[in-house]
C-alpha positions as a Markdown table, in Angstrom:
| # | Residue | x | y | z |
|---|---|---|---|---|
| 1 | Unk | -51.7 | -47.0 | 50.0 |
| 2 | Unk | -54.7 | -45.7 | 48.6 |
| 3 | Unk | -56.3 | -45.8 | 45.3 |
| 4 | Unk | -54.7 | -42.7 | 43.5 |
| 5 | Unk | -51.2 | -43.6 | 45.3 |
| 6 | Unk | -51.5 | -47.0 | 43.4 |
| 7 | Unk | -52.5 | -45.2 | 40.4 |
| 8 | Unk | -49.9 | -42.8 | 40.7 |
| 9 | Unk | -47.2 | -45.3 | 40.6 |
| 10 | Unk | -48.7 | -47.0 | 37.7 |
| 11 | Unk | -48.7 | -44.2 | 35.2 |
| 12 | Unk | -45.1 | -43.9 | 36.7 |
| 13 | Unk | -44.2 | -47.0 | 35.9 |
| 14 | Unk | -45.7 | -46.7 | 32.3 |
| 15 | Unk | -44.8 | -43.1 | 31.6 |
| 16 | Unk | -41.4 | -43.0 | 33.7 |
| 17 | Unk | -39.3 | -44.6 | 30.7 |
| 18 | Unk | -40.8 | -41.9 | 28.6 |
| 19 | Unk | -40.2 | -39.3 | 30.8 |
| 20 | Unk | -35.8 | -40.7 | 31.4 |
| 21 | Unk | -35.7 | -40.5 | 27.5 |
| 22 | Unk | -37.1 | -37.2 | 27.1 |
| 23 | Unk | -34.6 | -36.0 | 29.7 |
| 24 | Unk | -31.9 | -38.2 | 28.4 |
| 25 | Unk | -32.8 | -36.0 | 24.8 |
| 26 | Unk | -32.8 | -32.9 | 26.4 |
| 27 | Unk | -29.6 | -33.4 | 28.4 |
| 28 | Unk | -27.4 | -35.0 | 25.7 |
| 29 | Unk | -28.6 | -32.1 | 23.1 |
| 30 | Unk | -28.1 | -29.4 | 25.6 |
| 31 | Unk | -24.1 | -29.9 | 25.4 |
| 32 | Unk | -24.5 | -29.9 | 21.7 |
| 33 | Unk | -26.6 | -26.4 | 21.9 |
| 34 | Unk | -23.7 | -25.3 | 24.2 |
| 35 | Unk | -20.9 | -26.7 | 21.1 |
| 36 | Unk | -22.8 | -24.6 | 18.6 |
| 37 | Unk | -23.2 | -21.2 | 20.9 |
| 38 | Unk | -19.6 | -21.7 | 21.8 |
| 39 | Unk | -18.9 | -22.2 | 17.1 |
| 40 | Unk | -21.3 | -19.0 | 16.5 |
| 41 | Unk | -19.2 | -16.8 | 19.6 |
| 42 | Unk | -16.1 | -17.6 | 17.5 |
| 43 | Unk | -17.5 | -16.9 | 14.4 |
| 44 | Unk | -18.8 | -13.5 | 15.5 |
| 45 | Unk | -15.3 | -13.3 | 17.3 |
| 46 | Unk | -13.6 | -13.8 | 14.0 |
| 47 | Unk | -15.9 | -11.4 | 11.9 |
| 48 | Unk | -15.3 | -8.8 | 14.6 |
| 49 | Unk | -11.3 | -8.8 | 14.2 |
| 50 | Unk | -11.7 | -9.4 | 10.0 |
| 51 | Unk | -13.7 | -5.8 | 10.4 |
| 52 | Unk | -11.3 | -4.1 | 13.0 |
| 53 | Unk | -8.1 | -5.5 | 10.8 |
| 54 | Unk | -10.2 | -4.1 | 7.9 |
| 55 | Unk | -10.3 | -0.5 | 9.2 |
| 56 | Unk | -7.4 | -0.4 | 9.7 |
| 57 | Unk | -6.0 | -1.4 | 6.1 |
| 58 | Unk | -8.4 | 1.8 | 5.0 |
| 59 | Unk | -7.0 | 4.1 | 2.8 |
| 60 | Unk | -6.2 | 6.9 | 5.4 |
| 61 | Unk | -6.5 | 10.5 | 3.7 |
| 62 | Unk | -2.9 | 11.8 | 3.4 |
| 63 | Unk | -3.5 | 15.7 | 3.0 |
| 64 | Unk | -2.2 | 16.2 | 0.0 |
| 65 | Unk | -3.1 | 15.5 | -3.9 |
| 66 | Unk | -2.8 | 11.6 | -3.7 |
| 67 | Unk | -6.2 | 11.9 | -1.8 |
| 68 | Unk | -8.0 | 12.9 | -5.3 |
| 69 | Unk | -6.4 | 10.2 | -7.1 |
| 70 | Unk | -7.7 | 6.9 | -7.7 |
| 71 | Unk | -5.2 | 4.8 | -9.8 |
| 72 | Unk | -6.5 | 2.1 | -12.8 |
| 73 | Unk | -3.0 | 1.2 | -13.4 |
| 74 | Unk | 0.0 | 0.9 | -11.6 |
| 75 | Unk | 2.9 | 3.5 | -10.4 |
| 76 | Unk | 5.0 | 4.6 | -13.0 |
| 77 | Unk | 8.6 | 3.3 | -12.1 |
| 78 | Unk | 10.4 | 6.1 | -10.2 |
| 79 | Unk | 7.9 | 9.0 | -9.8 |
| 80 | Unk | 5.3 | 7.4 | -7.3 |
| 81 | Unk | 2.3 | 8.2 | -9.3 |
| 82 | Unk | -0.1 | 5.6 | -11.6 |
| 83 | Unk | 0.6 | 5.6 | -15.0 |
| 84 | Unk | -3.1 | 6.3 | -15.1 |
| 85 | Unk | -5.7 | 7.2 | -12.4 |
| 86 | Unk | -9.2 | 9.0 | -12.2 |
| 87 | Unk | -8.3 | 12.6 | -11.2 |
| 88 | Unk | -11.2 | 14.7 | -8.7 |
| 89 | Unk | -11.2 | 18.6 | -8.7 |
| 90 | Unk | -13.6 | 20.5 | -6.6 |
| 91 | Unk | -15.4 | 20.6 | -9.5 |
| 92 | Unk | -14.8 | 17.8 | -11.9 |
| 93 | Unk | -13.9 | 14.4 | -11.9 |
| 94 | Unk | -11.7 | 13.1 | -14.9 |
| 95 | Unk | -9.9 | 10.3 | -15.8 |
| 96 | Unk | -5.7 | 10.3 | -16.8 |
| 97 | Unk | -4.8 | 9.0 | -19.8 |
| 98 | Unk | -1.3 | 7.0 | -19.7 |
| 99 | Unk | -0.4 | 9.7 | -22.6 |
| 100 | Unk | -0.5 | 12.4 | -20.0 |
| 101 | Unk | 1.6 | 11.1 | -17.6 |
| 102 | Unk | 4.6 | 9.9 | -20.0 |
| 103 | Unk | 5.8 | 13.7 | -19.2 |
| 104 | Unk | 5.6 | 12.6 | -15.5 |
| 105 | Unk | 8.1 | 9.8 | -16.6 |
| 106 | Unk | 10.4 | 12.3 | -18.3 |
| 107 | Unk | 10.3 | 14.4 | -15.7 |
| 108 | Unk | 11.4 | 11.9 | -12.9 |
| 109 | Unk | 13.9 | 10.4 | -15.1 |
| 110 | Unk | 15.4 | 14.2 | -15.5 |
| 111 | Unk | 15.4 | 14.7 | -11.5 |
| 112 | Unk | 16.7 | 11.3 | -11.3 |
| 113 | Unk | 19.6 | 12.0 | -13.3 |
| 114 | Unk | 20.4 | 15.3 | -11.8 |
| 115 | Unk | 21.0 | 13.7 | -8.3 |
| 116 | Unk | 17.4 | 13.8 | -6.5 |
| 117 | Unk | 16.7 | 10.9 | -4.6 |
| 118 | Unk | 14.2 | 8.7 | -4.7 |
| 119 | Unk | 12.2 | 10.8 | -1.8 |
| 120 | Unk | 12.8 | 14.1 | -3.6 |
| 121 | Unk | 12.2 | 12.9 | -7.5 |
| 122 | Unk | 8.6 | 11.6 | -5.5 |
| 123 | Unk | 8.0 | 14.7 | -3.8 |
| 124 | Unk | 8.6 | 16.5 | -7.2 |
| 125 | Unk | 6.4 | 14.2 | -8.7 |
| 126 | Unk | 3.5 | 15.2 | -6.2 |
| 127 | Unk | 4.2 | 18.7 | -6.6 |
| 128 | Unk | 3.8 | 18.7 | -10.9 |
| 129 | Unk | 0.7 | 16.6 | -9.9 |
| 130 | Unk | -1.0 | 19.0 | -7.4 |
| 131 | Unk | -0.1 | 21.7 | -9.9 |
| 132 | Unk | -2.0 | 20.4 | -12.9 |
| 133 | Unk | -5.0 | 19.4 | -10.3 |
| 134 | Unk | -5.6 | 22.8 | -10.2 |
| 135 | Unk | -4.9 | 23.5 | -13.5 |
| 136 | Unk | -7.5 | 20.8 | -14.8 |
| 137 | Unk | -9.7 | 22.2 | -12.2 |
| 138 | Unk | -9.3 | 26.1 | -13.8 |
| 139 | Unk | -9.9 | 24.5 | -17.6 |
| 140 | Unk | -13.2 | 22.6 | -16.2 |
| 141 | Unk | -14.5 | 25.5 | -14.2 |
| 142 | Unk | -17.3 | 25.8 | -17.1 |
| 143 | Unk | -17.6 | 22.2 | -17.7 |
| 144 | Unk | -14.9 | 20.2 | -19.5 |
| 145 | Unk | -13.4 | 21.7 | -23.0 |
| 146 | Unk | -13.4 | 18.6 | -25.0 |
| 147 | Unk | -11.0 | 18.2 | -28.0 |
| 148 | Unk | -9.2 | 21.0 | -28.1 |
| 149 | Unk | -5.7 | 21.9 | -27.1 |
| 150 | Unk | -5.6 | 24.8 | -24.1 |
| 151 | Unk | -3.1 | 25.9 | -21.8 |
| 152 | Unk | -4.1 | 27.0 | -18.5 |
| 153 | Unk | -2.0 | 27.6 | -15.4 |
| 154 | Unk | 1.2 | 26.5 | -17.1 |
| 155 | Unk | -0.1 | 23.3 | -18.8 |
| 156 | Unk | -0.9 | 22.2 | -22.3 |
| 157 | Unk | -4.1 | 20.4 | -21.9 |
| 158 | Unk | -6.5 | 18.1 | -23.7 |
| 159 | Unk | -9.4 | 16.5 | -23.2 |
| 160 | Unk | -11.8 | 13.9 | -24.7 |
| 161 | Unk | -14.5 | 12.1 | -24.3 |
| 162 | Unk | -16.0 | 8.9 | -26.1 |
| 163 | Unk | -19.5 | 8.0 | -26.1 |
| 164 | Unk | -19.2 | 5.2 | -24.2 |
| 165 | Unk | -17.1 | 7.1 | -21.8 |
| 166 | Unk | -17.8 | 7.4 | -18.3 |
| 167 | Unk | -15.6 | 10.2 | -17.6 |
| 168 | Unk | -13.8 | 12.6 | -19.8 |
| 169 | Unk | -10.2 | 11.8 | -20.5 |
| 170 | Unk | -7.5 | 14.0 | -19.9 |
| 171 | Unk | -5.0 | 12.7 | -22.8 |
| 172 | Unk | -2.0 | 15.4 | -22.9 |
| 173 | Unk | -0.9 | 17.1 | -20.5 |
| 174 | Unk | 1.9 | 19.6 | -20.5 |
| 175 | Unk | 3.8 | 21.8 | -18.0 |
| 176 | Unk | 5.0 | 24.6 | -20.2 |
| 177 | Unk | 5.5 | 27.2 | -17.5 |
């Protein structure tokens, strides 16, 4: 053996236990890299079905009036619409006053008793509510007629609005026609 062969094995023998650690570290934290890409695939696994279960819970747009209405308290027993709800037009946005819709109450009680069922006191119900969309959506036309009492495509209307109001409230409403 020569000189650099002896010095070879030297630095060897001093750095080799070095070296089998550093290995050894690698080697034993590789499997725990490996357990943690194997948590963060499941995690992303999860997230992905959360968001696919998620789209599928959407609110799907029906193609009728319920689309413009977004409820802030629930159905009223028997007619299959909120005791109040924000209300959209083509042109405005207002917000349903529980006051408005106690003549939805009436009115489903009435087809109730005459026989309806369920299906056809709701589909009643959807059909007095389409009507006086458009009738709030004739009486806002011009912007919204605040605090007085009109009657527009066979409703008795009001509206009002409060300072601190974010929308105008429609609080009577009336078929009459």
């Amino acid at each position: 053996m020569g000189v650099v062969d002896v010095a070879s094995l030297g630095v060897m023998f001093v750095k080799g236990p070095v070296i089998a650690r550093a290995l050894w570290r690698v080697g034993s934290n590789f499997g725990k890299f490996i357990e943690e890409t194997s948590i963060a695939k499941n995690i992303v696994e999860k997230g992905r079905t959360v968001i696919v279960e998620a789209r599928a819970k959407a609110v799907k747009p029906t193609g009728t009036v319920r689309d413009s209405v977004k409820a802030t308290q629930p159905e009223i027993s028997g007619a299959g619409i909120p005791k109040s709800f924000e209300l959209s037009t083509d042109g405005a946005k207002v917000w349903v006053h529980g006051n408005a819709t106690d003549h939805f109450a009436e009115a489903a009680k009435g087809f109730a008793a005459r026989g309806l069922s369920p299906e056809a006191v709701k589909l009643q119900m959807q059909q007095q509510l389409r009507s006086m969309q458009a009738a709030v959506a004739e009486a806002t036309k011009g912007g919204v007629p605040l605090n007085q009492r009109l009657t527009v495509g066979g409703w008795q209307l009001e509206f009002r609005q409060g300072a601190g109001d974010l929308l105008p409230a429609l609080i009577h409403a009336r078929m009459v026609g």
